[in-house]
Amino acid sequence: QHILRYYSLVETNFSTRNWIQLASYTLVSIQVFNRKRTEEAQNMTIQDFKSYKIKDKKADKALYNSLTEEDKERVHKYVQVSIRSKRSLRQDGTPLLLTKLQLNVLHTIIKLRSKAGVSKQNMYVFGIPSLDSYKTLNACYLMRKLSKESNIKNNHLLRGNHLRKHVATDATMKGYDGVTKDRLADFMAHSKVVHQFFYELPGQVTNITAVSKILEDAAGSLDDHVGVDIVDTDSYEEDFGIDNSL
C-alpha cells in the first residue's frame, strides 16, 4: 500500500520527501523478501540494477516450455538482479529477486533521482541527497523504524539476521528436499556451518516432527494388520543373539 501510494505521488505530485519515502519502503520490501545482508540491497548500484534478467518465453523458449505452470507464473512475477559486492564469493554476483512492481518502481526512482537532488557521482540505486556522493538509505535503520511505526506484533523480530536464520529453519521444518535447501543456502550465501546448523534439524526435533508421524501412521493402520503375522523384532534379535542395548 505504501509503495503504491508514493509511487503514484512521485509521478503526480513530486517532492523530495515523497521520493525518499518511495525509495525507503521499496528498499525495506526488497530486504524483507530476500532476507539478504542489509548492506547488499542498499548498496545495489545502478549498473547492478541494469543487469536484471527476465526469464520469460522470449528469453529461452525451450527452457520456458519445460517449466510447470506454477513455475511459469513465478517467472512472470520475478526478475533477478546480480549485485557485485566485496563480500560476495560468487563470480556472477549476489542474486536478488525483484517483483515486476519493484522493478518498475526502481526505474522511476532512478529516473527522478536528479530531480530529488541526488549527486550524479552517486552510483547507488538507493543513493540520497547529501554532500557525501556515496551516501545511501540505511536498510537496517529503516527496518527498525518502519516496523515500529506499523505496530505489527513482535516487530523486534523484523531484523536482518533473524530473517536470514528464520528462512533456513522454516525451509527445514516444511520438509523441503536437500536440493532445494542447497539452492536456498546458495542464494542466501550461507556458509557450510550455517547450512548444517540451521538447515538440519536436531535429532530430538526430527523425532518429534518425522518419527512421530511414522508412529502415528503405524498406530492408525494397526487394525489393518488383524489376522496378519507381524514380525516380532525383539524375539528375532534374541534368536540371533543381537544385542540391541548398544
PDB file of C-alpha atoms in Angstrom:
ATOM      1  CA  GLN A   1       0.000   0.000   0.000  1.00  0.00           C
ATOM      2  CA  HIS A   2       2.728   2.478   0.957  1.00  0.00           C
ATOM      3  CA  ILE A   3       4.721   1.710  -2.175  1.00  0.00           C
ATOM      4  CA  LEU A   4       1.714   2.165  -4.470  1.00  0.00           C
ATOM      5  CA  ARG A   5       0.746   5.382  -2.698  1.00  0.00           C
ATOM      6  CA  TYR A   6       4.153   7.048  -3.032  1.00  0.00           C
ATOM      7  CA  TYR A   7       4.644   5.554  -6.500  1.00  0.00           C
ATOM      8  CA  SER A   8       1.581   7.496  -7.592  1.00  0.00           C
ATOM      9  CA  LEU A   9       2.592  10.637  -5.683  1.00  0.00           C
ATOM     10  CA  VAL A  10       6.056  10.991  -7.201  1.00  0.00           C
ATOM     11  CA  GLU A  11       4.509  10.859 -10.655  1.00  0.00           C
ATOM     12  CA  THR A  12       1.621  13.264  -9.976  1.00  0.00           C
ATOM     13  CA  ASN A  13       2.833  15.449  -7.094  1.00  0.00           C
ATOM     14  CA  PHE A  14       6.615  15.145  -6.924  1.00  0.00           C
ATOM     15  CA  SER A  15       8.533  16.175  -3.837  1.00  0.00           C
ATOM     16  CA  THR A  16      11.890  15.006  -2.491  1.00  0.00           C
ATOM     17  CA  ARG A  17      10.115  13.726   0.619  1.00  0.00           C
ATOM     18  CA  ASN A  18       7.723  11.577  -1.420  1.00  0.00           C
ATOM     19  CA  TRP A  19      10.641  10.273  -3.474  1.00  0.00           C
ATOM     20  CA  ILE A  20      12.606   9.302  -0.340  1.00  0.00           C
ATOM     21  CA  GLN A  21       9.534   7.637   1.167  1.00  0.00           C
ATOM     22  CA  LEU A  22       9.038   5.619  -2.013  1.00  0.00           C
ATOM     23  CA  ALA A  23      12.697   4.561  -2.028  1.00  0.00           C
ATOM     24  CA  SER A  24      12.565   3.699   1.700  1.00  0.00           C
ATOM     25  CA  TYR A  25       9.510   1.449   1.524  1.00  0.00           C
ATOM     26  CA  THR A  26      10.817  -0.192  -1.632  1.00  0.00           C
ATOM     27  CA  LEU A  27      14.199  -0.944  -0.064  1.00  0.00           C
ATOM     28  CA  VAL A  28      12.581  -2.484   3.027  1.00  0.00           C
ATOM     29  CA  SER A  29      10.206  -4.601   0.941  1.00  0.00           C
ATOM     30  CA  ILE A  30      13.141  -5.949  -1.092  1.00  0.00           C
ATOM     31  CA  GLN A  31      15.161  -6.571   2.056  1.00  0.00           C
ATOM     32  CA  VAL A  32      12.386  -8.376   3.938  1.00  0.00           C
ATOM     33  CA  PHE A  33      11.554 -10.632   0.999  1.00  0.00           C
ATOM     34  CA  ASN A  34      15.136 -11.533   0.019  1.00  0.00           C
ATOM     35  CA  ARG A  35      16.485 -11.695   3.592  1.00  0.00           C
ATOM     36  CA  LYS A  36      19.996 -10.826   2.472  1.00  0.00           C
ATOM     37  CA  ARG A  37      22.616  -8.982   4.491  1.00  0.00           C
ATOM     38  CA  THR A  38      21.210  -5.490   4.921  1.00  0.00           C
ATOM     39  CA  GLU A  39      24.102  -3.772   3.172  1.00  0.00           C
ATOM     40  CA  GLU A  40      23.656  -5.798  -0.024  1.00  0.00           C
ATOM     41  CA  ALA A  41      20.298  -4.409  -1.157  1.00  0.00           C
ATOM     42  CA  GLN A  42      21.051  -0.844  -0.063  1.00  0.00           C
ATOM     43  CA  ASN A  43      24.359  -0.904  -1.940  1.00  0.00           C
ATOM     44  CA  MET A  44      22.876  -2.071  -5.230  1.00  0.00           C
ATOM     45  CA  THR A  45      24.389   0.124  -7.932  1.00  0.00           C
ATOM     46  CA  ILE A  46      22.582   1.398 -10.993  1.00  0.00           C
ATOM     47  CA  GLN A  47      24.861  -0.824 -13.060  1.00  0.00           C
ATOM     48  CA  ASP A  48      23.841  -3.824 -10.912  1.00  0.00           C
ATOM     49  CA  PHE A  49      20.180  -2.959 -11.437  1.00  0.00           C
ATOM     50  CA  LYS A  50      20.568  -2.784 -15.186  1.00  0.00           C
ATOM     51  CA  SER A  51      21.836  -6.370 -15.128  1.00  0.00           C
ATOM     52  CA  TYR A  52      18.383  -7.725 -14.327  1.00  0.00           C
ATOM     53  CA  LYS A  53      17.276 -10.747 -16.296  1.00  0.00           C
ATOM     54  CA  ILE A  54      13.763 -11.562 -17.440  1.00  0.00           C
ATOM     55  CA  LYS A  55      13.472 -15.323 -17.957  1.00  0.00           C
ATOM     56  CA  ASP A  56      10.284 -15.495 -19.975  1.00  0.00           C
ATOM     57  CA  LYS A  57       9.256 -17.331 -23.124  1.00  0.00           C
ATOM     58  CA  LYS A  58      11.044 -14.793 -25.317  1.00  0.00           C
ATOM     59  CA  ALA A  59      14.347 -15.247 -23.462  1.00  0.00           C
ATOM     60  CA  ASP A  60      14.503 -19.048 -23.678  1.00  0.00           C
ATOM     61  CA  LYS A  61      11.532 -20.768 -25.272  1.00  0.00           C
ATOM     62  CA  ALA A  62      12.772 -24.335 -24.690  1.00  0.00           C
ATOM     63  CA  LEU A  63      13.529 -23.742 -21.026  1.00  0.00           C
ATOM     64  CA  TYR A  64      10.252 -21.875 -20.506  1.00  0.00           C
ATOM     65  CA  ASN A  65       8.193 -24.691 -22.045  1.00  0.00           C
ATOM     66  CA  SER A  66       9.865 -27.238 -19.742  1.00  0.00           C
ATOM     67  CA  LEU A  67       8.587 -25.425 -16.634  1.00  0.00           C
ATOM     68  CA  THR A  68       5.466 -26.319 -14.679  1.00  0.00           C
ATOM     69  CA  GLU A  69       2.519 -23.922 -14.827  1.00  0.00           C
ATOM     70  CA  GLU A  70       3.300 -22.757 -11.276  1.00  0.00           C
ATOM     71  CA  ASP A  71       6.928 -22.051 -12.197  1.00  0.00           C
ATOM     72  CA  LYS A  72       5.828 -20.164 -15.310  1.00  0.00           C
ATOM     73  CA  GLU A  73       3.727 -17.877 -13.103  1.00  0.00           C
ATOM     74  CA  ARG A  74       6.779 -17.201 -10.932  1.00  0.00           C
ATOM     75  CA  VAL A  75       8.896 -16.453 -13.986  1.00  0.00           C
ATOM     76  CA  HIS A  76       6.361 -13.793 -14.974  1.00  0.00           C
ATOM     77  CA  LYS A  77       6.291 -12.410 -11.424  1.00  0.00           C
ATOM     78  CA  TYR A  78      10.014 -12.089 -10.607  1.00  0.00           C
ATOM     79  CA  VAL A  79      13.269 -10.925 -12.157  1.00  0.00           C
ATOM     80  CA  GLN A  80      16.803 -11.448 -10.848  1.00  0.00           C
ATOM     81  CA  VAL A  81      19.460  -8.813 -10.289  1.00  0.00           C
ATOM     82  CA  SER A  82      23.100  -9.661  -9.565  1.00  0.00           C
ATOM     83  CA  ILE A  83      24.823  -7.403  -7.045  1.00  0.00           C
ATOM     84  CA  ARG A  84      28.590  -7.088  -7.214  1.00  0.00           C
ATOM     85  CA  SER A  85      29.943  -6.692  -3.705  1.00  0.00           C
ATOM     86  CA  LYS A  86      33.300  -7.194  -1.998  1.00  0.00           C
ATOM     87  CA  ARG A  87      31.763  -9.746   0.395  1.00  0.00           C
ATOM     88  CA  SER A  88      30.287 -11.868  -2.372  1.00  0.00           C
ATOM     89  CA  LEU A  89      32.244 -15.031  -3.188  1.00  0.00           C
ATOM     90  CA  ARG A  90      30.267 -15.581  -6.381  1.00  0.00           C
ATOM     91  CA  GLN A  91      31.794 -14.509  -9.669  1.00  0.00           C
ATOM     92  CA  ASP A  92      28.347 -13.747 -11.040  1.00  0.00           C
ATOM     93  CA  GLY A  93      27.472 -11.559  -8.036  1.00  0.00           C
ATOM     94  CA  THR A  94      24.925 -11.877  -5.237  1.00  0.00           C
ATOM     95  CA  PRO A  95      21.435 -12.720  -6.589  1.00  0.00           C
ATOM     96  CA  LEU A  96      18.473 -10.581  -5.588  1.00  0.00           C
ATOM     97  CA  LEU A  97      14.863 -11.213  -6.617  1.00  0.00           C
ATOM     98  CA  LEU A  98      12.537  -8.353  -7.535  1.00  0.00           C
ATOM     99  CA  THR A  99       8.837  -8.374  -8.310  1.00  0.00           C
ATOM    100  CA  LYS A 100       7.727  -6.679 -11.517  1.00  0.00           C
ATOM    101  CA  LEU A 101       6.223  -3.877  -9.384  1.00  0.00           C
ATOM    102  CA  GLN A 102       9.532  -3.325  -7.603  1.00  0.00           C
ATOM    103  CA  LEU A 103      11.278  -3.353 -10.976  1.00  0.00           C
ATOM    104  CA  ASN A 104       9.002  -0.599 -12.305  1.00  0.00           C
ATOM    105  CA  VAL A 105       9.303   1.413  -9.089  1.00  0.00           C
ATOM    106  CA  LEU A 106      13.104   1.253  -9.202  1.00  0.00           C
ATOM    107  CA  HIS A 107      13.042   2.519 -12.793  1.00  0.00           C
ATOM    108  CA  THR A 108      11.042   5.514 -11.534  1.00  0.00           C
ATOM    109  CA  ILE A 109      13.325   6.086  -8.535  1.00  0.00           C
ATOM    110  CA  ILE A 110      16.344   6.190 -10.854  1.00  0.00           C
ATOM    111  CA  LYS A 111      14.554   8.384 -13.395  1.00  0.00           C
ATOM    112  CA  LEU A 112      13.702  11.016 -10.764  1.00  0.00           C
ATOM    113  CA  ARG A 113      16.884  10.852  -8.665  1.00  0.00           C
ATOM    114  CA  SER A 114      18.414  14.032 -10.130  1.00  0.00           C
ATOM    115  CA  LYS A 115      15.135  15.864  -9.508  1.00  0.00           C
ATOM    116  CA  ALA A 116      15.392  14.717  -5.876  1.00  0.00           C
ATOM    117  CA  GLY A 117      18.871  16.228  -5.648  1.00  0.00           C
ATOM    118  CA  VAL A 118      20.978  13.062  -5.718  1.00  0.00           C
ATOM    119  CA  SER A 119      24.515  13.660  -6.965  1.00  0.00           C
ATOM    120  CA  LYS A 120      25.399  12.315 -10.411  1.00  0.00           C
ATOM    121  CA  GLN A 121      28.506  10.819  -8.785  1.00  0.00           C
ATOM    122  CA  ASN A 122      26.329   8.670  -6.521  1.00  0.00           C
ATOM    123  CA  MET A 123      26.253   5.281  -8.261  1.00  0.00           C
ATOM    124  CA  TYR A 124      23.758   3.622  -5.908  1.00  0.00           C
ATOM    125  CA  VAL A 125      20.083   2.991  -6.688  1.00  0.00           C
ATOM    126  CA  PHE A 126      19.197   3.980  -3.125  1.00  0.00           C
ATOM    127  CA  GLY A 127      21.547   6.953  -3.060  1.00  0.00           C
ATOM    128  CA  ILE A 128      20.100  10.014  -1.314  1.00  0.00           C
ATOM    129  CA  PRO A 129      20.646  13.795  -1.454  1.00  0.00           C
ATOM    130  CA  SER A 130      23.816  14.522   0.517  1.00  0.00           C
ATOM    131  CA  LEU A 131      27.172  16.286   0.339  1.00  0.00           C
ATOM    132  CA  ASP A 132      28.580  12.759   0.514  1.00  0.00           C
ATOM    133  CA  SER A 133      28.208  11.417  -3.028  1.00  0.00           C
ATOM    134  CA  TYR A 134      28.230   7.801  -1.765  1.00  0.00           C
ATOM    135  CA  LYS A 135      25.518   8.082   0.911  1.00  0.00           C
ATOM    136  CA  THR A 136      22.584   5.654   0.705  1.00  0.00           C
ATOM    137  CA  LEU A 137      19.456   4.793   2.647  1.00  0.00           C
ATOM    138  CA  ASN A 138      20.176   2.553   5.637  1.00  0.00           C
ATOM    139  CA  ALA A 139      18.159  -0.673   5.364  1.00  0.00           C
ATOM    140  CA  CYS A 140      18.828  -1.757   8.962  1.00  0.00           C
ATOM    141  CA  TYR A 141      17.645   1.563  10.397  1.00  0.00           C
ATOM    142  CA  LEU A 142      14.582   1.660   8.126  1.00  0.00           C
ATOM    143  CA  MET A 143      13.528  -1.867   9.090  1.00  0.00           C
ATOM    144  CA  ARG A 144      13.595  -0.913  12.779  1.00  0.00           C
ATOM    145  CA  LYS A 145      11.823   2.405  12.173  1.00  0.00           C
ATOM    146  CA  LEU A 146       9.073   1.195   9.849  1.00  0.00           C
ATOM    147  CA  SER A 147       8.382  -1.992  11.805  1.00  0.00           C
ATOM    148  CA  LYS A 148       7.814   0.041  14.976  1.00  0.00           C
ATOM    149  CA  GLU A 149       5.593   2.524  13.147  1.00  0.00           C
ATOM    150  CA  SER A 150       3.498  -0.299  11.705  1.00  0.00           C
ATOM    151  CA  ASN A 151       2.668  -1.632  15.198  1.00  0.00           C
ATOM    152  CA  ILE A 152       2.952  -5.215  13.964  1.00  0.00           C
ATOM    153  CA  LYS A 153       3.232  -7.952  16.573  1.00  0.00           C
ATOM    154  CA  ASN A 154       6.807  -8.914  17.550  1.00  0.00           C
ATOM    155  CA  ASN A 155       8.253  -6.149  15.358  1.00  0.00           C
ATOM    156  CA  HIS A 156      11.624  -6.661  17.067  1.00  0.00           C
ATOM    157  CA  LEU A 157      11.968  -9.885  15.058  1.00  0.00           C
ATOM    158  CA  LEU A 158      11.933  -7.960  11.784  1.00  0.00           C
ATOM    159  CA  ARG A 159      15.714  -7.714  11.621  1.00  0.00           C
ATOM    160  CA  GLY A 160      18.221  -8.855   9.027  1.00  0.00           C
ATOM    161  CA  ASN A 161      19.952 -11.634  10.976  1.00  0.00           C
ATOM    162  CA  HIS A 162      16.725 -13.041  12.380  1.00  0.00           C
ATOM    163  CA  LEU A 163      15.087 -13.131   8.947  1.00  0.00           C
ATOM    164  CA  ARG A 164      18.097 -14.958   7.482  1.00  0.00           C
ATOM    165  CA  LYS A 165      18.047 -17.596  10.228  1.00  0.00           C
ATOM    166  CA  HIS A 166      14.269 -17.920  10.075  1.00  0.00           C
ATOM    167  CA  VAL A 167      14.108 -18.755   6.368  1.00  0.00           C
ATOM    168  CA  ALA A 168      16.704 -21.510   6.828  1.00  0.00           C
ATOM    169  CA  THR A 169      14.869 -23.066   9.771  1.00  0.00           C
ATOM    170  CA  ASP A 170      11.492 -22.679   8.077  1.00  0.00           C
ATOM    171  CA  ALA A 171      12.730 -24.490   4.959  1.00  0.00           C
ATOM    172  CA  THR A 172      13.771 -27.431   7.124  1.00  0.00           C
ATOM    173  CA  MET A 173      10.575 -27.504   9.190  1.00  0.00           C
ATOM    174  CA  LYS A 174       8.496 -27.620   5.992  1.00  0.00           C
ATOM    175  CA  GLY A 175      10.456 -30.600   4.736  1.00  0.00           C
ATOM    176  CA  TYR A 176      11.997 -29.212   1.551  1.00  0.00           C
ATOM    177  CA  ASP A 177      14.286 -31.695  -0.141  1.00  0.00           C
ATOM    178  CA  GLY A 178      18.078 -31.478   0.028  1.00  0.00           C
ATOM    179  CA  VAL A 179      18.485 -29.998  -3.452  1.00  0.00           C
ATOM    180  CA  THR A 180      16.011 -27.192  -2.701  1.00  0.00           C
ATOM    181  CA  LYS A 181      17.681 -26.421   0.631  1.00  0.00           C
ATOM    182  CA  ASP A 182      21.090 -26.362  -1.051  1.00  0.00           C
ATOM    183  CA  ARG A 183      19.736 -23.926  -3.638  1.00  0.00           C
ATOM    184  CA  LEU A 184      18.348 -21.702  -0.879  1.00  0.00           C
ATOM    185  CA  ALA A 185      21.644 -21.805   1.041  1.00  0.00           C
ATOM    186  CA  ASP A 186      23.480 -20.803  -2.142  1.00  0.00           C
ATOM    187  CA  PHE A 187      21.033 -17.937  -2.753  1.00  0.00           C
ATOM    188  CA  MET A 188      21.405 -16.750   0.855  1.00  0.00           C
ATOM    189  CA  ALA A 189      25.226 -17.163   0.682  1.00  0.00           C
ATOM    190  CA  HIS A 190      25.080 -19.186   3.886  1.00  0.00           C
ATOM    191  CA  SER A 191      28.322 -20.888   4.866  1.00  0.00           C
ATOM    192  CA  LYS A 192      28.600 -24.654   5.355  1.00  0.00           C
ATOM    193  CA  VAL A 193      28.494 -24.221   9.141  1.00  0.00           C
ATOM    194  CA  VAL A 194      25.319 -22.138   8.959  1.00  0.00           C
ATOM    195  CA  HIS A 195      23.874 -24.612   6.476  1.00  0.00           C
ATOM    196  CA  GLN A 196      24.421 -27.554   8.823  1.00  0.00           C
ATOM    197  CA  PHE A 197      23.264 -25.672  11.926  1.00  0.00           C
ATOM    198  CA  PHE A 198      20.038 -24.193  10.580  1.00  0.00           C
ATOM    199  CA  TYR A 199      19.152 -26.419   7.631  1.00  0.00           C
ATOM    200  CA  GLU A 200      19.374 -29.702   9.531  1.00  0.00           C
ATOM    201  CA  LEU A 201      17.017 -30.355  12.404  1.00  0.00           C
ATOM    202  CA  PRO A 202      18.460 -31.642  15.704  1.00  0.00           C
ATOM    203  CA  GLY A 203      17.759 -35.322  16.393  1.00  0.00           C
ATOM    204  CA  GLN A 204      15.165 -34.580  19.077  1.00  0.00           C
ATOM    205  CA  VAL A 205      13.191 -32.306  16.760  1.00  0.00           C
ATOM    206  CA  THR A 206      13.444 -34.832  13.930  1.00  0.00           C
ATOM    207  CA  ASN A 207      11.977 -37.480  16.240  1.00  0.00           C
ATOM    208  CA  ILE A 208       9.056 -35.203  17.052  1.00  0.00           C
ATOM    209  CA  THR A 209       8.381 -33.995  13.521  1.00  0.00           C
ATOM    210  CA  ALA A 210       9.243 -37.039  11.426  1.00  0.00           C
ATOM    211  CA  VAL A 211       9.348 -40.192  13.549  1.00  0.00           C
ATOM    212  CA  SER A 212       6.145 -39.292  15.422  1.00  0.00           C
ATOM    213  CA  LYS A 213       4.334 -39.124  12.079  1.00  0.00           C
ATOM    214  CA  ILE A 214       5.548 -42.632  11.206  1.00  0.00           C
ATOM    215  CA  LEU A 215       4.414 -43.922  14.604  1.00  0.00           C
ATOM    216  CA  GLU A 216       1.018 -42.214  14.243  1.00  0.00           C
ATOM    217  CA  ASP A 217       0.567 -43.729  10.785  1.00  0.00           C
ATOM    218  CA  ALA A 218       1.515 -47.138  12.171  1.00  0.00           C
ATOM    219  CA  ALA A 219      -0.933 -46.755  15.069  1.00  0.00           C
ATOM    220  CA  GLY A 220      -3.697 -45.696  12.711  1.00  0.00           C
ATOM    221  CA  SER A 221      -3.178 -48.710  10.477  1.00  0.00           C
ATOM    222  CA  LEU A 222      -2.932 -51.267  13.284  1.00  0.00           C
ATOM    223  CA  ASP A 223      -6.467 -52.520  12.629  1.00  0.00           C
ATOM    224  CA  ASP A 224      -5.428 -53.374   9.082  1.00  0.00           C
ATOM    225  CA  HIS A 225      -2.976 -55.944  10.426  1.00  0.00           C
ATOM    226  CA  VAL A 226      -5.507 -58.002  12.406  1.00  0.00           C
ATOM    227  CA  GLY A 227      -5.017 -61.641  11.407  1.00  0.00           C
ATOM    228  CA  VAL A 228      -1.704 -60.880   9.695  1.00  0.00           C
ATOM    229  CA  ASP A 229       1.581 -62.255  11.011  1.00  0.00           C
ATOM    230  CA  ILE A 230       3.738 -59.373  12.229  1.00  0.00           C
ATOM    231  CA  VAL A 231       7.456 -59.898  12.750  1.00  0.00           C
ATOM    232  CA  ASP A 232       8.439 -59.810  16.433  1.00  0.00           C
ATOM    233  CA  THR A 233      11.661 -57.832  16.143  1.00  0.00           C
ATOM    234  CA  ASP A 234      12.585 -58.308  19.808  1.00  0.00           C
ATOM    235  CA  SER A 235      12.243 -62.098  19.519  1.00  0.00           C
ATOM    236  CA  TYR A 236      14.096 -62.002  16.195  1.00  0.00           C
ATOM    237  CA  GLU A 237      17.034 -60.216  17.821  1.00  0.00           C
ATOM    238  CA  GLU A 238      17.083 -62.665  20.753  1.00  0.00           C
ATOM    239  CA  ASP A 239      17.080 -65.671  18.412  1.00  0.00           C
ATOM    240  CA  PHE A 240      20.063 -64.372  16.516  1.00  0.00           C
ATOM    241  CA  GLY A 241      21.941 -63.143  19.575  1.00  0.00           C
ATOM    242  CA  ILE A 242      21.743 -59.482  18.570  1.00  0.00           C
ATOM    243  CA  ASP A 243      22.463 -57.122  21.462  1.00  0.00           C
ATOM    244  CA  ASN A 244      20.303 -54.035  20.782  1.00  0.00           C
ATOM    245  CA  SER A 245      21.292 -52.338  24.011  1.00  0.00           C
ATOM    246  CA  LEU A 246      24.402 -50.782  22.445  1.00  0.00           C
TER     247      LEU A 246
END
